[in-house]
Short mmCIF file of C-alpha atoms in Angstrom, two decimals:
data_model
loop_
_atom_site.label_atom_id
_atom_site.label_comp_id
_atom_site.label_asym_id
_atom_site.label_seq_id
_atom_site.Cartn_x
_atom_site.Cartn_y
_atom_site.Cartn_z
CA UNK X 1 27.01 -16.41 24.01
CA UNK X 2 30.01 -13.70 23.79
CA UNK X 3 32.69 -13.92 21.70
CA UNK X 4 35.65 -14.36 22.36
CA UNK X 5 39.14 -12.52 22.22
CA UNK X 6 42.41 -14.25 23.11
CA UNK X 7 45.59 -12.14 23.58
CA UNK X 8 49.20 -13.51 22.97
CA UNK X 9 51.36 -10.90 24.82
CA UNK X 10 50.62 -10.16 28.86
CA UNK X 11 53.10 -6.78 28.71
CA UNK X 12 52.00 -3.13 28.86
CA UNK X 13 50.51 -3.07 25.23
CA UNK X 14 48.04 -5.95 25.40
CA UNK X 15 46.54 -4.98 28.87
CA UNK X 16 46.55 -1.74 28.69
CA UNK X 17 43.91 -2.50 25.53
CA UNK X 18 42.03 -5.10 27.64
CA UNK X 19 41.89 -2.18 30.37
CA UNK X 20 40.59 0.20 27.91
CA UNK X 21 38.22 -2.13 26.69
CA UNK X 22 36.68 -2.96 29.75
CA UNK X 23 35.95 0.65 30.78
CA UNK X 24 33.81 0.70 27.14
CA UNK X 25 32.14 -2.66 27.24
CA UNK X 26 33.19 -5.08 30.32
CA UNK X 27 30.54 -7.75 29.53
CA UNK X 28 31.36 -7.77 25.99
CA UNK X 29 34.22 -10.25 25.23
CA UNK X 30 35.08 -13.53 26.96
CA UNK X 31 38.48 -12.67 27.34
CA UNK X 32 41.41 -15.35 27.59
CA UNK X 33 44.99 -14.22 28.02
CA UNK X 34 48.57 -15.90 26.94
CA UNK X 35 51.81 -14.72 28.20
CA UNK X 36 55.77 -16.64 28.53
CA UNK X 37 56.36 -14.60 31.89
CA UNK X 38 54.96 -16.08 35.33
CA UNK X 39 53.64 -12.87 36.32
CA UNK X 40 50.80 -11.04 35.95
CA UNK X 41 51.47 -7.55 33.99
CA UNK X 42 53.79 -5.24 35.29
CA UNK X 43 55.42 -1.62 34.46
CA UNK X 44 58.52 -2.12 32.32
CA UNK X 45 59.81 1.10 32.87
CA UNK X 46 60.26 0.63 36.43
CA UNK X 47 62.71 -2.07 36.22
CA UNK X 48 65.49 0.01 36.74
CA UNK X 49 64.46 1.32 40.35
CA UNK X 50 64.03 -2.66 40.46
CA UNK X 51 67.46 -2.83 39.58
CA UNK X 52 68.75 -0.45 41.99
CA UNK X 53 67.13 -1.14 45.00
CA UNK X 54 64.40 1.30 45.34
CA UNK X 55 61.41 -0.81 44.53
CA UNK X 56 60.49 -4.41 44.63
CA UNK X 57 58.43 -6.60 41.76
CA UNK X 58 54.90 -6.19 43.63
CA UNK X 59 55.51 -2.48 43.63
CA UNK X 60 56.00 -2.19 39.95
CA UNK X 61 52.74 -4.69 39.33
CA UNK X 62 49.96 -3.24 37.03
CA UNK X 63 47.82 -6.01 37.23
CA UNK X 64 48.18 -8.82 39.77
CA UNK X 65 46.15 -12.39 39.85
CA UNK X 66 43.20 -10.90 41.47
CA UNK X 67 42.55 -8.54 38.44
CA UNK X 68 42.45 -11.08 36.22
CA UNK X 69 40.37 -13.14 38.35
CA UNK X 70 38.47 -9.78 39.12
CA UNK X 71 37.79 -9.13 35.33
CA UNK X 72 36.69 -12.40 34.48
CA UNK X 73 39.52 -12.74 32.41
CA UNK X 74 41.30 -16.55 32.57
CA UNK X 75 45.28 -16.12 32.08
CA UNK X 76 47.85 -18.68 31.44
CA UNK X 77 51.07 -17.70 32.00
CA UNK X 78 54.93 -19.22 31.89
CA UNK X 79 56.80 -20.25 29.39
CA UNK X 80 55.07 -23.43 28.76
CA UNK X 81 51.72 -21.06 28.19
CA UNK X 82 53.97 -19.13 24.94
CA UNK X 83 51.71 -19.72 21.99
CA UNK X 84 53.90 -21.38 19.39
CA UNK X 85 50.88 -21.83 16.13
CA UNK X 86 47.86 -20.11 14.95
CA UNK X 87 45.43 -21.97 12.99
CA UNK X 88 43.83 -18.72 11.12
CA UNK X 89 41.31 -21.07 9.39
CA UNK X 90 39.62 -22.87 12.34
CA UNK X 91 40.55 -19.90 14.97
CA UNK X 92 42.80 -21.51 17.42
CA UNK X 93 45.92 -20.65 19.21
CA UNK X 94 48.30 -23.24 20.21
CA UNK X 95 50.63 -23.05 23.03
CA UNK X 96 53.97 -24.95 23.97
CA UNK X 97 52.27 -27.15 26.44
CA UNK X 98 49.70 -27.94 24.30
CA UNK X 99 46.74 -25.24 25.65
CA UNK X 100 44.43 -24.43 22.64
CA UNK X 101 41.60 -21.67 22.80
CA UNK X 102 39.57 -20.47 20.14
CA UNK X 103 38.86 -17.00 18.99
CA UNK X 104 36.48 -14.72 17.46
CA UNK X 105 39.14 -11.46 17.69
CA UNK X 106 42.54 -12.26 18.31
CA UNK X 107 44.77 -9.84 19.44
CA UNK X 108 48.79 -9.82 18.84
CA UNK X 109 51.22 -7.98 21.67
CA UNK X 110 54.33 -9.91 21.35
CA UNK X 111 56.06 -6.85 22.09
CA UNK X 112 59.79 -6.88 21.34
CA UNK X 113 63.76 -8.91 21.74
CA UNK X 114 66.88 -7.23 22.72
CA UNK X 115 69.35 -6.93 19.99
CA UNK X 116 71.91 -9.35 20.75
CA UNK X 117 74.49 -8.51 18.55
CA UNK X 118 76.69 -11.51 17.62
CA UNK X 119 80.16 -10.87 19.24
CA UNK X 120 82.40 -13.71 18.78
CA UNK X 121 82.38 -15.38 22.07
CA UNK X 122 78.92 -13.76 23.63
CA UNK X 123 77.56 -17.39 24.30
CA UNK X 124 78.42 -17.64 27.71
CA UNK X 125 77.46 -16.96 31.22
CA UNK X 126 77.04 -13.02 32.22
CA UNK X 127 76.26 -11.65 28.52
CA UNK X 128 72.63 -10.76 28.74
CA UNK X 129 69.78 -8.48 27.84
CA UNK X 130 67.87 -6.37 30.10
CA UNK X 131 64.51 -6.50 29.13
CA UNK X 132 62.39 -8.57 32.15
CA UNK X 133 62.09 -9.45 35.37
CA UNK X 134 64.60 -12.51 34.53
CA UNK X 135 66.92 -10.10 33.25
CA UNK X 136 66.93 -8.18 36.52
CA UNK X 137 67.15 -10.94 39.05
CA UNK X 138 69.94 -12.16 37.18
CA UNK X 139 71.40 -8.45 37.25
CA UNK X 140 71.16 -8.60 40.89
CA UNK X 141 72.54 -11.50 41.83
CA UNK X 142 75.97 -10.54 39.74
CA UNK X 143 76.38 -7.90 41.40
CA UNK X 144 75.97 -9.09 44.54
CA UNK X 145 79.27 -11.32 44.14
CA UNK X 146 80.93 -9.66 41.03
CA UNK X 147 82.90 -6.24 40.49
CA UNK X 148 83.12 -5.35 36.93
CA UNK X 149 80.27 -4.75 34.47
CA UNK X 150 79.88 -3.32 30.77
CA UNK X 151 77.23 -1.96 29.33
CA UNK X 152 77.29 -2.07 25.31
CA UNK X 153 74.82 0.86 24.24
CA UNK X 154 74.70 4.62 25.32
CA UNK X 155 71.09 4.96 24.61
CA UNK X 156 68.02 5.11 27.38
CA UNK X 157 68.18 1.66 28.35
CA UNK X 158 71.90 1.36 28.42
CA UNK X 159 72.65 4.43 30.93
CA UNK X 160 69.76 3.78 33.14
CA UNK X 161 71.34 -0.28 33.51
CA UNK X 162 74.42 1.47 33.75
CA UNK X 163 73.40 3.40 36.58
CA UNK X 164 71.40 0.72 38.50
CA UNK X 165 74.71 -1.90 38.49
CA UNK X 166 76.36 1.46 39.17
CA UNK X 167 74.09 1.66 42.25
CA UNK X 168 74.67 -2.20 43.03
CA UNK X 169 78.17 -1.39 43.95
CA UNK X 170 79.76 -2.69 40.69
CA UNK X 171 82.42 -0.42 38.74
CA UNK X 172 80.65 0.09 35.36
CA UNK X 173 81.99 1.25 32.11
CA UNK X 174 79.93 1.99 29.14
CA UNK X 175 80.72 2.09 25.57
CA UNK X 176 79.04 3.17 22.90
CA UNK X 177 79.99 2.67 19.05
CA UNK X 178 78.71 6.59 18.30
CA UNK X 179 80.77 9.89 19.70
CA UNK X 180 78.51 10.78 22.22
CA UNK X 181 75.74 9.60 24.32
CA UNK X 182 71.90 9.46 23.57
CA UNK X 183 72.68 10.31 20.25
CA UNK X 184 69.34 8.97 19.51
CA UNK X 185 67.67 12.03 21.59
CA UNK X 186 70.11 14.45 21.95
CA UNK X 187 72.70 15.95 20.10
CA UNK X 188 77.05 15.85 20.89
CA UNK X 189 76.44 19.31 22.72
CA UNK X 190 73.87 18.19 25.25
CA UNK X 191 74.88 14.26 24.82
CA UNK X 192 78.86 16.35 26.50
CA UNK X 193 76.81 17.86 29.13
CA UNK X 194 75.23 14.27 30.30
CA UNK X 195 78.08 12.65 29.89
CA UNK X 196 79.96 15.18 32.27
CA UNK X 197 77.41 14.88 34.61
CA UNK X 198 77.14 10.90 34.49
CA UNK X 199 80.61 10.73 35.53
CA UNK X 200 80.26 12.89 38.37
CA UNK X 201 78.29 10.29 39.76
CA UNK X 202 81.14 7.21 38.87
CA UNK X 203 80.18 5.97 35.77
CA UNK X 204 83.36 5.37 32.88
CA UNK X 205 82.60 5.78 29.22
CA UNK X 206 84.37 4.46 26.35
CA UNK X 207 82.75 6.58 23.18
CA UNK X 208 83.62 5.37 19.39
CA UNK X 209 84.23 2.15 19.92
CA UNK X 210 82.59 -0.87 20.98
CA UNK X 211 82.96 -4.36 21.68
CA UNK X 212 85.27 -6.64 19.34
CA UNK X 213 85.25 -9.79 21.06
CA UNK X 214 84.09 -11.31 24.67
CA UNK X 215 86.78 -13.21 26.49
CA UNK X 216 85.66 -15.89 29.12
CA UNK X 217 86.86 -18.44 31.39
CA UNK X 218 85.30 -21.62 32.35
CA UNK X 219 82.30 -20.43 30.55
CA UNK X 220 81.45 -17.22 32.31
CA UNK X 221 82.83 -13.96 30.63
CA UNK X 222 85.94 -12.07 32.23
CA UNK X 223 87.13 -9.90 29.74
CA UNK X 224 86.18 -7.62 26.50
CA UNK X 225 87.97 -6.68 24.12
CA UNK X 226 87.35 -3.49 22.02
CA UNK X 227 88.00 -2.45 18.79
CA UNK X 228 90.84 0.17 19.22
CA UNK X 229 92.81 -2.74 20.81
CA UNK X 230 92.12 -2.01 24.56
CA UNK X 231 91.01 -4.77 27.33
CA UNK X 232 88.67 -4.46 29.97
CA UNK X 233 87.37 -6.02 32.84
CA UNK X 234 83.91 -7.91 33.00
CA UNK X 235 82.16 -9.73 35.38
CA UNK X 236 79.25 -9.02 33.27
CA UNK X 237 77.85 -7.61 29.80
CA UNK X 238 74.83 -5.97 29.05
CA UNK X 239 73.62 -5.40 25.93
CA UNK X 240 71.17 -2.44 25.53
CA UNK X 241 72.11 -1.81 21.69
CA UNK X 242 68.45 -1.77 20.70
CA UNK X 243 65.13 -3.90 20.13
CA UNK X 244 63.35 -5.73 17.20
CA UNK X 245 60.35 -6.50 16.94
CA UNK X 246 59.19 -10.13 18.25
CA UNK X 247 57.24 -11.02 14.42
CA UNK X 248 58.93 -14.72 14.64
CA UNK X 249 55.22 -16.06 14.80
CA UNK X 250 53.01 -13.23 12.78
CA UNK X 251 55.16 -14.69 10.15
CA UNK X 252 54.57 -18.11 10.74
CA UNK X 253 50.84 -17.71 10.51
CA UNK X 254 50.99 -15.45 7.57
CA UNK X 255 50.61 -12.01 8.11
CA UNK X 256 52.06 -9.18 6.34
CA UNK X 257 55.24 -8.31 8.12
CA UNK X 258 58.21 -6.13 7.15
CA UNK X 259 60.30 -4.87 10.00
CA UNK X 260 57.52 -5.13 12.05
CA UNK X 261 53.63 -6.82 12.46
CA UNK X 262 52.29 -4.60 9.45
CA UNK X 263 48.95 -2.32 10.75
CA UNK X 264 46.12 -0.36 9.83
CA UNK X 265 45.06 2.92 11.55
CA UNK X 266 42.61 0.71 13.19
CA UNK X 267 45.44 -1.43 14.36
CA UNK X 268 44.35 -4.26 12.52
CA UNK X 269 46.53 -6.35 10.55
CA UNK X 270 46.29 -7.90 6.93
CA UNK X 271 43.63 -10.38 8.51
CA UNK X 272 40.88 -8.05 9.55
CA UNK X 273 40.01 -10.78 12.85
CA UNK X 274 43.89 -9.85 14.26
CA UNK X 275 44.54 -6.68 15.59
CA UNK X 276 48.07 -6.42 16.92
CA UNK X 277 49.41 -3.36 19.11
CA UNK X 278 52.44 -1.93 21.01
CA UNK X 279 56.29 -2.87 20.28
CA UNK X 280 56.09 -5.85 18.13
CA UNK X 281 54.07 -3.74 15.32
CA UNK X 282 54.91 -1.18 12.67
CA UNK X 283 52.42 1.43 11.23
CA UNK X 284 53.03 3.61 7.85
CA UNK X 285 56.81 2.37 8.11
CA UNK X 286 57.32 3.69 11.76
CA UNK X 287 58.44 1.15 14.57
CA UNK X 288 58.02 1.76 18.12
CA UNK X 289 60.03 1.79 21.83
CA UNK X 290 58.22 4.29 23.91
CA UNK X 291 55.17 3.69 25.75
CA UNK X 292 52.86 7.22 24.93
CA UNK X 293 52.42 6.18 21.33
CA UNK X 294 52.04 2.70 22.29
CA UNK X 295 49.15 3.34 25.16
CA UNK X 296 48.02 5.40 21.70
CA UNK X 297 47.55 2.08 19.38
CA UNK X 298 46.06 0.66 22.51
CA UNK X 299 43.23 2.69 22.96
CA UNK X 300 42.70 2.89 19.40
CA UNK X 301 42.49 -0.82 19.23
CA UNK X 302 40.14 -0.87 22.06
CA UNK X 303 37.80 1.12 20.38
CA UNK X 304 37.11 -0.86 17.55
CA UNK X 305 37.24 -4.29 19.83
CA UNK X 306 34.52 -2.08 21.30
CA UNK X 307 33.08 -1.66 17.75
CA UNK X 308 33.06 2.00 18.24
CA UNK X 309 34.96 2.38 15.24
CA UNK X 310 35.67 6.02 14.51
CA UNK X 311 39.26 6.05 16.18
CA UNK X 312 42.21 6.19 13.80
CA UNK X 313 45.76 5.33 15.10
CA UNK X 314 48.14 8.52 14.39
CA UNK X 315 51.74 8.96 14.63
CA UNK X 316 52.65 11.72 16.94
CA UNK X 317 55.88 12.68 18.98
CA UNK X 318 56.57 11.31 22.32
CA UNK X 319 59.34 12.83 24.18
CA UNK X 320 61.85 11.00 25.99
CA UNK X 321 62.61 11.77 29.25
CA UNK X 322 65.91 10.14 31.26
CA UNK X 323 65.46 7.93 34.43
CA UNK X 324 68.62 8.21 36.65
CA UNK X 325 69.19 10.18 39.66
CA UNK X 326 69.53 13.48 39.70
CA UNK X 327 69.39 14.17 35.54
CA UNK X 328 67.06 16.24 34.13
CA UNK X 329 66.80 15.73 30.80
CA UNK X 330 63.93 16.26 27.93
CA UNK X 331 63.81 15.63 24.25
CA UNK X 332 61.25 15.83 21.77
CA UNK X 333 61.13 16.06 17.87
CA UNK X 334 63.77 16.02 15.52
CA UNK X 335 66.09 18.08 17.25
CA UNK X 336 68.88 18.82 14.49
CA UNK X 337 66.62 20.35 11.78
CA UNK X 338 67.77 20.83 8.25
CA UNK X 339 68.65 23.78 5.97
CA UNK X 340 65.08 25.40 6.14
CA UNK X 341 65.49 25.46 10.47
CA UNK X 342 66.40 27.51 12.87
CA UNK X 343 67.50 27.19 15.59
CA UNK X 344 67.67 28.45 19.03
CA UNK X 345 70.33 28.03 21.95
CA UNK X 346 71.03 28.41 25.65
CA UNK X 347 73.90 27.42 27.31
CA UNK X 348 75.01 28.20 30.86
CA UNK X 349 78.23 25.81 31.55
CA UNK X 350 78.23 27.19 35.05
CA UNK X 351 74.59 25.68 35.80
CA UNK X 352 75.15 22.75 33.73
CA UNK X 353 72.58 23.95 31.80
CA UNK X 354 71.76 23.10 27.77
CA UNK X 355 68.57 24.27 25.47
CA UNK X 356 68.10 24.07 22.16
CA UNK X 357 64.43 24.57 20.21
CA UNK X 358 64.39 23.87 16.57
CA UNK X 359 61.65 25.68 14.59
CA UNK X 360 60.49 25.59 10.91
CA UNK X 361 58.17 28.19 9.54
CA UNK X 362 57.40 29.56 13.18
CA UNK X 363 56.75 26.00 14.67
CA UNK X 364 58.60 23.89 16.96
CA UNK X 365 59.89 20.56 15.19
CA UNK X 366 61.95 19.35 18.05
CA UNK X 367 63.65 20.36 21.03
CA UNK X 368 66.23 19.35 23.59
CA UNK X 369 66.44 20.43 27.30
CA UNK X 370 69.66 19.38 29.98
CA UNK X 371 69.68 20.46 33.60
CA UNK X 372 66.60 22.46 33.74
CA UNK X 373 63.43 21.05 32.16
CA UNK X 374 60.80 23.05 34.24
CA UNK X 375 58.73 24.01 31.15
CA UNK X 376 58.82 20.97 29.75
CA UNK X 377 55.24 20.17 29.46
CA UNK X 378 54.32 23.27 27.83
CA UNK X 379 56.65 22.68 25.23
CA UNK X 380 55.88 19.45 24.54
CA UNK X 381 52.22 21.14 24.23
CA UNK X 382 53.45 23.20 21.59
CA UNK X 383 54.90 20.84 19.48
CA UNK X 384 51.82 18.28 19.62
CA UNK X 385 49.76 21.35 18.36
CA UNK X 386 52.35 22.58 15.50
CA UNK X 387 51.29 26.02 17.35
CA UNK X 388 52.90 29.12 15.65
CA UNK X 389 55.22 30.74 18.23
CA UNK X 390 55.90 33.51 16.28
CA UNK X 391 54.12 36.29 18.86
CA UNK X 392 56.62 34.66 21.42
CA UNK X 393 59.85 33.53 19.64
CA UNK X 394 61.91 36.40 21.57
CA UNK X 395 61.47 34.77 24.99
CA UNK X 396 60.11 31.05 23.75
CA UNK X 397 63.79 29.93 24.95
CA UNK X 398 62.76 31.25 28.64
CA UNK X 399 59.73 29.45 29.00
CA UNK X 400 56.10 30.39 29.41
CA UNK X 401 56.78 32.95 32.35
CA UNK X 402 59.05 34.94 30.57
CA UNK X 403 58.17 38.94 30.70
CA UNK X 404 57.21 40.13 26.81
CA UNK X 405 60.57 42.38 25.86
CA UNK X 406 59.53 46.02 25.76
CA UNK X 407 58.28 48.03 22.76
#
């Protein structure tokens, strides 16, 4: 009889595991999955084409019902299917509705919640995350009768909302408590350029301030109010002013948790039968919102599902690359240094055009490219190695077809 492996979490991190694990050993688990959406697993990062028009939900579908079906795998999904206990002594998971299934391996990929930071007067209609599908349809059908939308949060997820209400027809102003935008993955220099460019294309910024208070009437927002005084229209609010991990019940059943589901390089957590990967976990103090290093914990988790246990989980960079229209923008490392860096700059204001490589002791620690990020691979290839550039630090602004500088 196989064992069997249950997964709470039907997102990116869980089955991309279960997909890793079933190119190693397909006959190996029975496999039962639990997740709160009504869909099958689908790409995340595409819900901002979503958003804008360019694709539709099947197109952004990893794994649809027949997969599951395909694989053997049984799913139950909705949020009556959201497991709500763990009984870690008998092995069972308990869901809303009542569902139990036992377990041999269990595997946690809870993921993460949008911050939702607590504005007096946020609980009403139009203040909202954007995180799902949900999110999106209700996006959508705002701006299909509404004008004016904010977006709280300059980061990644904030400008690419921005731009897909933008897109929507709405008239879309974002603020952002910090003096420039990205400041997460760029720095004021290149965050000027983007913004520049960002506005070019319609968008309104409001930089150093953010949002005081959330005015409604009859129980759907209409106004914000910021914290230099001013008033602005809103139809609707986004928040995109982070994520925390979703630990509400890996603490309820006991494990070790901290800011996230606490993890071994194995990805297992302080009970060796739970293994727990993607954005709901946090390994040697690091958290996670990108998906390269959490396709990483995946595959390392598959591995030793597998029982082929030599794979150790490893923090490495992942750059960060910006998903509206016509920006070209690339950012890896820790890209403003400290005394013992150096640094080196390009500008061209007339090209719109912004690099900057940091390097300690002949290596590249980060780096930050804005309007042309050809190379970008390669240097992302350098840093993952910690090569030594010093044979090419003359011309390692120019890229890897620069001509060596004459003797």
């Amino acid at each position: 009889m196989k064992p069997k492996l249950v997964v709470i979490g039907n997102g990116m991190a869980g089955m991309r595991c279960i997909e890793t694990l079933l190119e190693l050993e397909p006959e190996h688990y029975e496999i039962t999955v639990f997740g709160k959406e009504p869909h099958g697993n689908y790409n995340r990062i595409m819900l901002t084409p979503v958003l804008f028009g360019a694709k539709n939900i099947d197109e952004i579908m990893i794994h649809d019902f027949a997969w599951y079906r395909n694989n053997n795998i049984t799913l139950h999904c909705g949020p009556e299917k959201t497991v709500i206990d763990v009984d870690r002594d008998r092995n069972i998971v308990l869901t809303q509705d009542g569902t139990q299934a036992s377990y041999d391996k269990l595997l946690i990929a809870t993921g993460s919640l949008p911050l939702m930071l607590p504005i007096p007067g946020r609980d009403v209609e139009g203040v909202m995350g954007f995180r799902d599908i949900a999110d999106v349809a209700a996006m959508i059908e705002k701006a299909s009768t509404r004008q004016h939308a904010v977006v709280l949060g300059g980061g990644l997820l904030g400008l690419e909302a921005a731009n897909g209400l933008m897109q929507r027809g709405m008239h879309v102003t974002v603020i952002n408590r910090a003096g420039h935008l990205l400041n997460r993955q760029l720095d004021r220099q290149a965050g000027a350029f983007l913004k520049k460019q960002l506005e070019q294309t319609g968008l309104s910024f409001r930089l150093g301030t953010t949002v005081k208070e959330i005015v409604s009437a009859e129980g759907h927002i209409s106004q914000v109010i910021l914290d230099d005084g001013s008033i602005l229209p809103a139809d609707i609010l986004i928040m995109a002013t982070g994520i925390k991990p979703n630990i509400a019940l890996a603490e309820k059943i006991g494990l070790d948790c901290e800011q996230g589901i606490v993890v071994q390089d194995t990805m297992q957590t302080s009970d060796p039968a739970i293994f727990s990967v993607g954005e709901c976990v946090q390994h040697q103090g690091q958290l996670f919102g990108l998906v390269a290093p959490v396709y990483e914990q995946a595959k390392v988790c598959a591995n030793h599902l597998a029982a082929r246990c030599d794979a150790a989980y490893k923090t490495l960079s992942s750059a960060v690359m910006l998903k509206v229209t016509g920006i070209d923008l690339f950012s890896v490392g820790d890209f403003a240094g400290d005394a013992a860096s150096e640094q080196i700059t390009l500008i061209d204001p007339a090209l719109n055009v912004y690099k900057k490589i940091v390097l300690k002791n002949n290596v590249i620690t980060g780096m930050v490219m804005f309007g042309d990020t050809t190379d970008n691979a390669w240097y992302l290839n350098l840093v993952k190695q910690q090569s030594n550039i010093a044979g090419i630090r003359d011309r390692l602004i120019f890229g890897p077809e620069a001509p060596a500088q004459a003797a």
